Amino acid sequence: MLTALLSLALLGTTPAEPAPGQSAAPAPQSAATPIAADWRPIPDDDVLVMTLAGDRRVVIRLAPAAAPVHIANIRTLARAHWWDRTSVYRVQDNYVAQWGDATETKALPTGVVANPPAEYGMSAPKFAAELTRADPYARQIGFTADGWPVARGSWLDQGAEAWLPHCYGMVGVGRDMAPSTGSGAELYAVIGHAPRHLDRNIALVGRVIEGIEYLSALPRGTGDLGFYKTEAERTPILSIRLASDMPAAERPRFDYRAADNPRFAAYVRDRENRQPPFFTVPAGGADICNVPPQVRRRP
């Protein structure tokens, strides 16, 4: 039945084939369709490329405005090749994939701040686009102009602090119990339902923009909290590099979709109210994690 429903939905949105000798009619433009100026380059220094065994690449967009000291640490670690020959050592179902030095014996490079400030929130940025409704975790939800999802104002206080939400694909810093904040040497990516209870408790430093399947499809760890019990189970990391440190011909280049325009606002409204023929009951709102930021490989 589900297959039939999906097939009907696809049939309802597929244009008819043009008659012989006729050109295909151009696809109708939506108010949410981005124009060329809406795509803006992600700086090479904000692109982190993790290469796993088997030539599998995971690409992360860094968020320096959210956690500047942690990001500085990550750049230092990448430039020191610190992650070479480390591993993905934890994969917990519906939660996170985590990587770094499973032996906890590697010394940090010079210049890395071992315990940075608790960069769990940031001064309130200007919202370029907002969702219609708040959520259980924040009084205001939306996007910054450079396409980051952001939440502001806890229901427990009247503060104006903002933070990045723990959506699928977001990358955070592993840490021990407070006052530890994590150096950035141990990182994780969300590979399941958004664990928003972690918001404002861990530093978020970026988002996987390509290759998340190479983390989400890994075998689940059978130890406590999804840790692998043996070294043989871990996935080796060959390297982690900043795109800015890679040869120009090998650099992956990406654009983000800017949120400071009416087309992005229309995209948000479309996600809040899905349209027929498949959707017959609009929701009137959306979870911020159901309005994914858009990124593309630069043409």
Short mmCIF file of C-alpha atoms in Angstrom, two decimals:
data_model
loop_
_atom_site.label_atom_id
_atom_site.label_comp_id
_atom_site.label_asym_id
_atom_site.label_seq_id
_atom_site.Cartn_x
_atom_site.Cartn_y
_atom_site.Cartn_z
CA MET A 1 0.00 0.00 0.00
CA LEU A 2 2.79 2.44 0.89
CA THR A 3 4.53 1.76 -2.42
CA ALA A 4 1.29 2.41 -4.26
CA LEU A 5 0.71 5.68 -2.41
CA LEU A 6 4.22 6.89 -3.14
CA SER A 7 3.86 5.91 -6.78
CA LEU A 8 0.63 7.86 -7.02
CA ALA A 9 2.27 10.85 -5.38
CA LEU A 10 5.10 10.74 -7.88
CA LEU A 11 2.74 10.33 -10.79
CA GLY A 12 0.82 13.36 -9.63
CA THR A 13 3.93 15.52 -9.78
CA THR A 14 5.57 14.22 -12.97
CA PRO A 15 4.99 16.38 -16.07
CA ALA A 16 3.63 14.68 -19.17
CA GLU A 17 6.06 13.81 -21.95
CA PRO A 18 5.97 16.40 -24.78
CA ALA A 19 4.53 15.34 -28.12
CA PRO A 20 7.06 14.56 -30.88
CA GLY A 21 8.50 17.78 -32.29
CA GLN A 22 7.51 19.82 -29.25
CA SER A 23 9.87 21.21 -26.64
CA ALA A 24 9.26 20.35 -23.03
CA ALA A 25 7.54 23.15 -21.15
CA PRO A 26 9.78 24.77 -18.53
CA ALA A 27 9.10 23.63 -14.98
CA PRO A 28 6.97 26.14 -13.08
CA GLN A 29 8.97 28.36 -10.77
CA SER A 30 8.05 28.25 -7.11
CA ALA A 31 8.29 31.28 -4.85
CA ALA A 32 10.73 29.16 -2.85
CA THR A 33 13.08 28.45 -5.76
CA PRO A 34 16.50 30.02 -5.07
CA ILE A 35 18.09 32.33 -7.61
CA ALA A 36 21.82 32.38 -8.37
CA ALA A 37 22.52 35.19 -5.89
CA ASP A 38 21.05 33.11 -3.05
CA TRP A 39 23.97 30.65 -3.27
CA ARG A 40 27.08 31.94 -1.51
CA PRO A 41 30.49 30.30 -1.07
CA ILE A 42 31.48 28.51 2.11
CA PRO A 43 35.06 29.60 2.91
CA ASP A 44 37.62 26.83 2.44
CA ASP A 45 38.77 27.38 6.03
CA ASP A 46 35.27 26.40 7.20
CA VAL A 47 35.24 23.08 5.33
CA LEU A 48 36.63 20.02 7.13
CA VAL A 49 37.19 16.83 5.12
CA MET A 50 37.38 13.50 6.95
CA THR A 51 38.62 10.56 4.88
CA LEU A 52 37.74 7.12 6.23
CA ALA A 53 39.17 3.78 5.15
CA GLY A 54 37.76 2.75 1.80
CA ASP A 55 38.09 6.29 0.40
CA ARG A 56 34.86 7.38 2.08
CA ARG A 57 34.69 11.14 2.63
CA VAL A 58 32.66 13.00 5.20
CA VAL A 59 32.57 16.78 4.70
CA ILE A 60 31.72 19.13 7.58
CA ARG A 61 30.87 22.81 7.45
CA LEU A 62 32.32 24.52 10.52
CA ALA A 63 30.44 27.18 12.49
CA PRO A 64 33.07 29.60 13.84
CA ALA A 65 30.52 32.15 15.04
CA ALA A 66 28.99 29.59 17.39
CA ALA A 67 32.14 28.26 19.06
CA PRO A 68 35.23 30.29 18.06
CA VAL A 69 37.72 28.74 20.52
CA HIS A 70 36.64 25.18 19.77
CA ILE A 71 36.82 25.91 16.03
CA ALA A 72 40.33 27.34 16.44
CA ASN A 73 41.27 24.10 18.22
CA ILE A 74 39.77 21.99 15.42
CA ARG A 75 41.73 23.90 12.80
CA THR A 76 44.93 23.43 14.80
CA LEU A 77 44.25 19.70 15.20
CA ALA A 78 43.59 19.34 11.46
CA ARG A 79 46.74 21.24 10.49
CA ALA A 80 48.78 19.08 12.87
CA HIS A 81 47.33 15.94 11.23
CA TRP A 82 46.36 14.87 14.75
CA TRP A 83 43.42 12.74 13.63
CA ASP A 84 45.47 10.63 11.20
CA ARG A 85 45.27 6.97 12.27
CA THR A 86 42.54 7.60 14.83
CA SER A 87 39.08 6.08 14.38
CA VAL A 88 35.32 6.21 14.60
CA TYR A 89 35.04 4.29 17.86
CA ARG A 90 31.41 4.76 18.86
CA VAL A 91 28.19 4.36 16.89
CA GLN A 92 25.04 4.44 19.01
CA ASP A 93 21.79 3.65 17.24
CA ASN A 94 19.46 6.63 16.73
CA TYR A 95 21.95 8.91 18.44
CA VAL A 96 25.56 9.66 17.42
CA ALA A 97 28.70 8.47 15.66
CA GLN A 98 31.82 9.61 17.53
CA TRP A 99 35.48 9.75 16.52
CA GLY A 100 38.91 10.65 17.82
CA ASP A 101 41.60 8.86 19.82
CA ALA A 102 39.93 5.82 21.37
CA THR A 103 43.09 5.09 23.37
CA GLU A 104 43.06 8.55 24.99
CA THR A 105 46.85 8.57 24.87
CA LYS A 106 47.66 11.07 22.09
CA ALA A 107 49.00 14.40 23.32
CA LEU A 108 47.25 17.48 22.00
CA PRO A 109 49.25 19.70 19.63
CA THR A 110 50.77 22.95 20.78
CA GLY A 111 48.22 25.73 20.64
CA VAL A 112 45.15 23.65 21.46
CA VAL A 113 43.20 24.94 24.45
CA ALA A 114 42.50 21.79 26.47
CA ASN A 115 39.39 23.14 28.18
CA PRO A 116 37.90 26.10 26.28
CA PRO A 117 35.10 28.31 27.56
CA ALA A 118 31.68 26.66 27.59
CA GLU A 119 30.64 27.76 24.10
CA TYR A 120 27.15 26.34 24.38
CA GLY A 121 25.34 29.53 23.43
CA MET A 122 26.05 32.79 21.66
CA SER A 123 24.88 36.37 21.73
CA ALA A 124 21.60 36.58 19.91
CA PRO A 125 22.17 36.85 16.17
CA LYS A 126 19.79 38.60 13.84
CA PHE A 127 17.20 36.19 12.48
CA ALA A 128 16.94 36.30 8.71
CA ALA A 129 14.00 33.88 8.61
CA GLU A 130 11.77 32.55 11.37
CA LEU A 131 9.48 29.60 11.83
CA THR A 132 5.85 30.37 12.55
CA ARG A 133 5.79 28.52 15.85
CA ALA A 134 8.24 28.08 18.69
CA ASP A 135 9.10 24.65 20.09
CA PRO A 136 9.47 23.03 23.54
CA TYR A 137 13.13 24.05 23.71
CA ALA A 138 13.10 27.70 22.62
CA ARG A 139 10.81 30.69 22.32
CA GLN A 140 12.16 31.69 18.92
CA ILE A 141 13.36 29.46 16.08
CA GLY A 142 14.79 30.39 12.70
CA PHE A 143 17.87 30.89 10.57
CA THR A 144 20.79 33.28 10.39
CA ALA A 145 21.54 34.97 7.08
CA ASP A 146 24.32 32.47 6.39
CA GLY A 147 21.92 29.55 6.65
CA TRP A 148 22.49 28.19 10.15
CA PRO A 149 19.47 26.98 12.14
CA VAL A 150 19.32 28.79 15.46
CA ALA A 151 17.18 28.76 18.59
CA ARG A 152 16.83 31.59 21.08
CA GLY A 153 15.32 32.09 24.51
CA SER A 154 14.76 29.14 26.83
CA TRP A 155 11.29 28.70 28.28
CA LEU A 156 12.95 28.39 31.69
CA ASP A 157 14.27 31.95 31.71
CA GLN A 158 13.84 35.22 29.86
CA GLY A 159 17.37 35.32 28.52
CA ALA A 160 18.18 36.23 24.94
CA GLU A 161 20.96 33.68 24.50
CA ALA A 162 20.89 31.80 21.20
CA TRP A 163 22.31 28.44 20.22
CA LEU A 164 22.58 25.92 17.40
CA PRO A 165 20.08 23.05 17.75
CA HIS A 166 21.04 19.37 17.79
CA CYS A 167 19.52 18.38 14.44
CA TYR A 168 20.46 15.40 12.27
CA GLY A 169 23.99 15.78 10.93
CA MET A 170 25.08 18.42 13.43
CA VAL A 171 28.60 17.98 14.80
CA GLY A 172 29.43 18.46 18.46
CA VAL A 173 32.37 18.21 20.84
CA GLY A 174 32.63 15.18 23.12
CA ARG A 175 33.37 16.04 26.74
CA ASP A 176 33.56 14.57 30.22
CA MET A 177 31.48 15.75 33.16
CA ALA A 178 31.42 19.51 33.80
CA PRO A 179 33.49 21.60 34.10
CA SER A 180 35.01 19.79 31.11
CA THR A 181 33.98 21.39 27.81
CA GLY A 182 35.99 19.18 25.45
CA SER A 183 38.94 20.33 23.38
CA GLY A 184 37.45 19.39 20.00
CA ALA A 185 39.71 16.35 19.60
CA GLU A 186 36.72 14.08 20.15
CA LEU A 187 33.81 14.91 17.85
CA TYR A 188 30.45 13.34 17.10
CA ALA A 189 27.74 13.66 14.47
CA VAL A 190 24.03 13.22 15.15
CA ILE A 191 22.77 10.20 13.17
CA GLY A 192 19.29 9.80 14.59
CA HIS A 193 16.29 11.64 15.95
CA ALA A 194 17.33 15.13 17.00
CA PRO A 195 18.59 14.92 20.63
CA ARG A 196 17.55 18.47 21.48
CA HIS A 197 18.00 17.80 25.20
CA LEU A 198 21.72 18.24 24.47
CA ASP A 199 21.18 21.85 23.36
CA ARG A 200 23.19 24.32 25.49
CA ASN A 201 24.99 21.44 27.21
CA ILE A 202 27.62 20.66 24.56
CA ALA A 203 29.46 22.84 22.05
CA LEU A 204 28.15 22.41 18.51
CA VAL A 205 30.81 23.22 15.95
CA GLY A 206 29.32 22.41 12.55
CA ARG A 207 27.20 20.18 10.37
CA VAL A 208 27.89 17.30 8.00
CA ILE A 209 27.09 18.57 4.49
CA GLU A 210 28.21 15.53 2.51
CA GLY A 211 28.86 11.87 3.31
CA ILE A 212 26.69 11.46 6.43
CA GLU A 213 25.78 8.00 5.11
CA TYR A 214 29.35 6.87 5.79
CA LEU A 215 28.69 7.45 9.48
CA SER A 216 25.00 6.60 9.81
CA ALA A 217 25.39 3.23 8.04
CA LEU A 218 28.25 1.98 10.21
CA PRO A 219 27.62 -1.10 12.37
CA ARG A 220 26.28 -0.20 15.79
CA GLY A 221 28.59 -0.66 18.73
CA THR A 222 27.62 -3.46 21.10
CA GLY A 223 29.29 -1.96 24.15
CA ASP A 224 27.70 0.50 26.55
CA LEU A 225 26.45 3.66 24.79
CA GLY A 226 27.40 2.23 21.40
CA PHE A 227 31.16 2.04 21.97
CA TYR A 228 32.97 -0.66 20.02
CA LYS A 229 34.43 -3.34 22.25
CA THR A 230 37.47 -4.10 20.11
CA GLU A 231 39.89 -2.18 17.92
CA ALA A 232 38.95 -4.37 14.94
CA GLU A 233 35.39 -3.01 15.04
CA ARG A 234 36.46 0.62 14.72
CA THR A 235 36.53 2.46 11.40
CA PRO A 236 40.02 3.87 10.73
CA ILE A 237 40.35 7.57 9.94
CA LEU A 238 43.00 8.13 7.29
CA SER A 239 43.02 11.91 7.56
CA ILE A 240 41.06 15.01 8.52
CA ARG A 241 42.03 18.18 6.65
CA LEU A 242 40.76 21.69 6.15
CA ALA A 243 39.87 22.30 2.52
CA SER A 244 42.11 25.37 2.66
CA ASP A 245 45.10 23.08 3.29
CA MET A 246 44.34 20.72 0.41
CA PRO A 247 45.77 21.17 -3.10
CA ALA A 248 43.53 23.55 -5.03
CA ALA A 249 42.56 20.88 -7.56
CA GLU A 250 41.40 18.52 -4.79
CA ARG A 251 39.42 20.96 -2.66
CA PRO A 252 35.70 20.30 -2.42
CA ARG A 253 33.91 23.62 -2.85
CA PHE A 254 30.44 24.24 -1.52
CA ASP A 255 27.83 26.97 -1.47
CA TYR A 256 25.24 27.52 1.24
CA ARG A 257 21.78 28.85 0.55
CA ALA A 258 21.42 32.26 2.19
CA ALA A 259 18.33 32.87 4.32
CA ASP A 260 18.12 36.67 3.98
CA ASN A 261 15.64 36.76 1.11
CA PRO A 262 11.94 36.14 0.43
CA ARG A 263 12.64 32.91 -1.41
CA PHE A 264 14.07 31.28 1.70
CA ALA A 265 11.11 32.55 3.73
CA ALA A 266 8.87 30.84 1.17
CA TYR A 267 10.92 27.66 1.55
CA VAL A 268 10.26 27.74 5.30
CA ARG A 269 6.52 28.28 4.76
CA ASP A 270 6.47 25.40 2.26
CA ARG A 271 8.07 23.10 4.82
CA GLU A 272 5.51 24.18 7.40
CA ASN A 273 2.57 23.58 5.06
CA ARG A 274 3.18 20.71 2.64
CA GLN A 275 1.07 20.91 -0.48
CA PRO A 276 -1.25 18.58 -2.44
CA PRO A 277 -1.55 16.24 -4.20
CA PHE A 278 0.13 13.95 -1.68
CA PHE A 279 -0.33 16.14 1.41
CA THR A 280 -3.96 16.92 2.16
CA VAL A 281 -3.68 18.20 5.73
CA PRO A 282 -1.18 21.05 6.31
CA ALA A 283 0.65 21.04 9.62
CA GLY A 284 0.74 24.79 10.15
CA GLY A 285 4.27 24.55 11.50
CA ALA A 286 7.49 22.56 11.44
CA ASP A 287 10.25 21.36 13.70
CA ILE A 288 13.45 23.33 12.99
CA CYS A 289 15.15 20.01 12.27
CA ASN A 290 12.57 19.36 9.55
CA VAL A 291 13.67 22.50 7.70
CA PRO A 292 17.20 21.45 6.74
CA PRO A 293 19.70 24.11 5.64
CA GLN A 294 20.52 23.74 1.97
CA VAL A 295 24.05 23.31 0.66
CA ARG A 296 25.31 22.37 -2.80
CA ARG A 297 28.54 21.50 -4.53
CA ARG A 298 29.65 24.61 -6.38
CA PRO A 299 28.80 24.23 -10.09
#
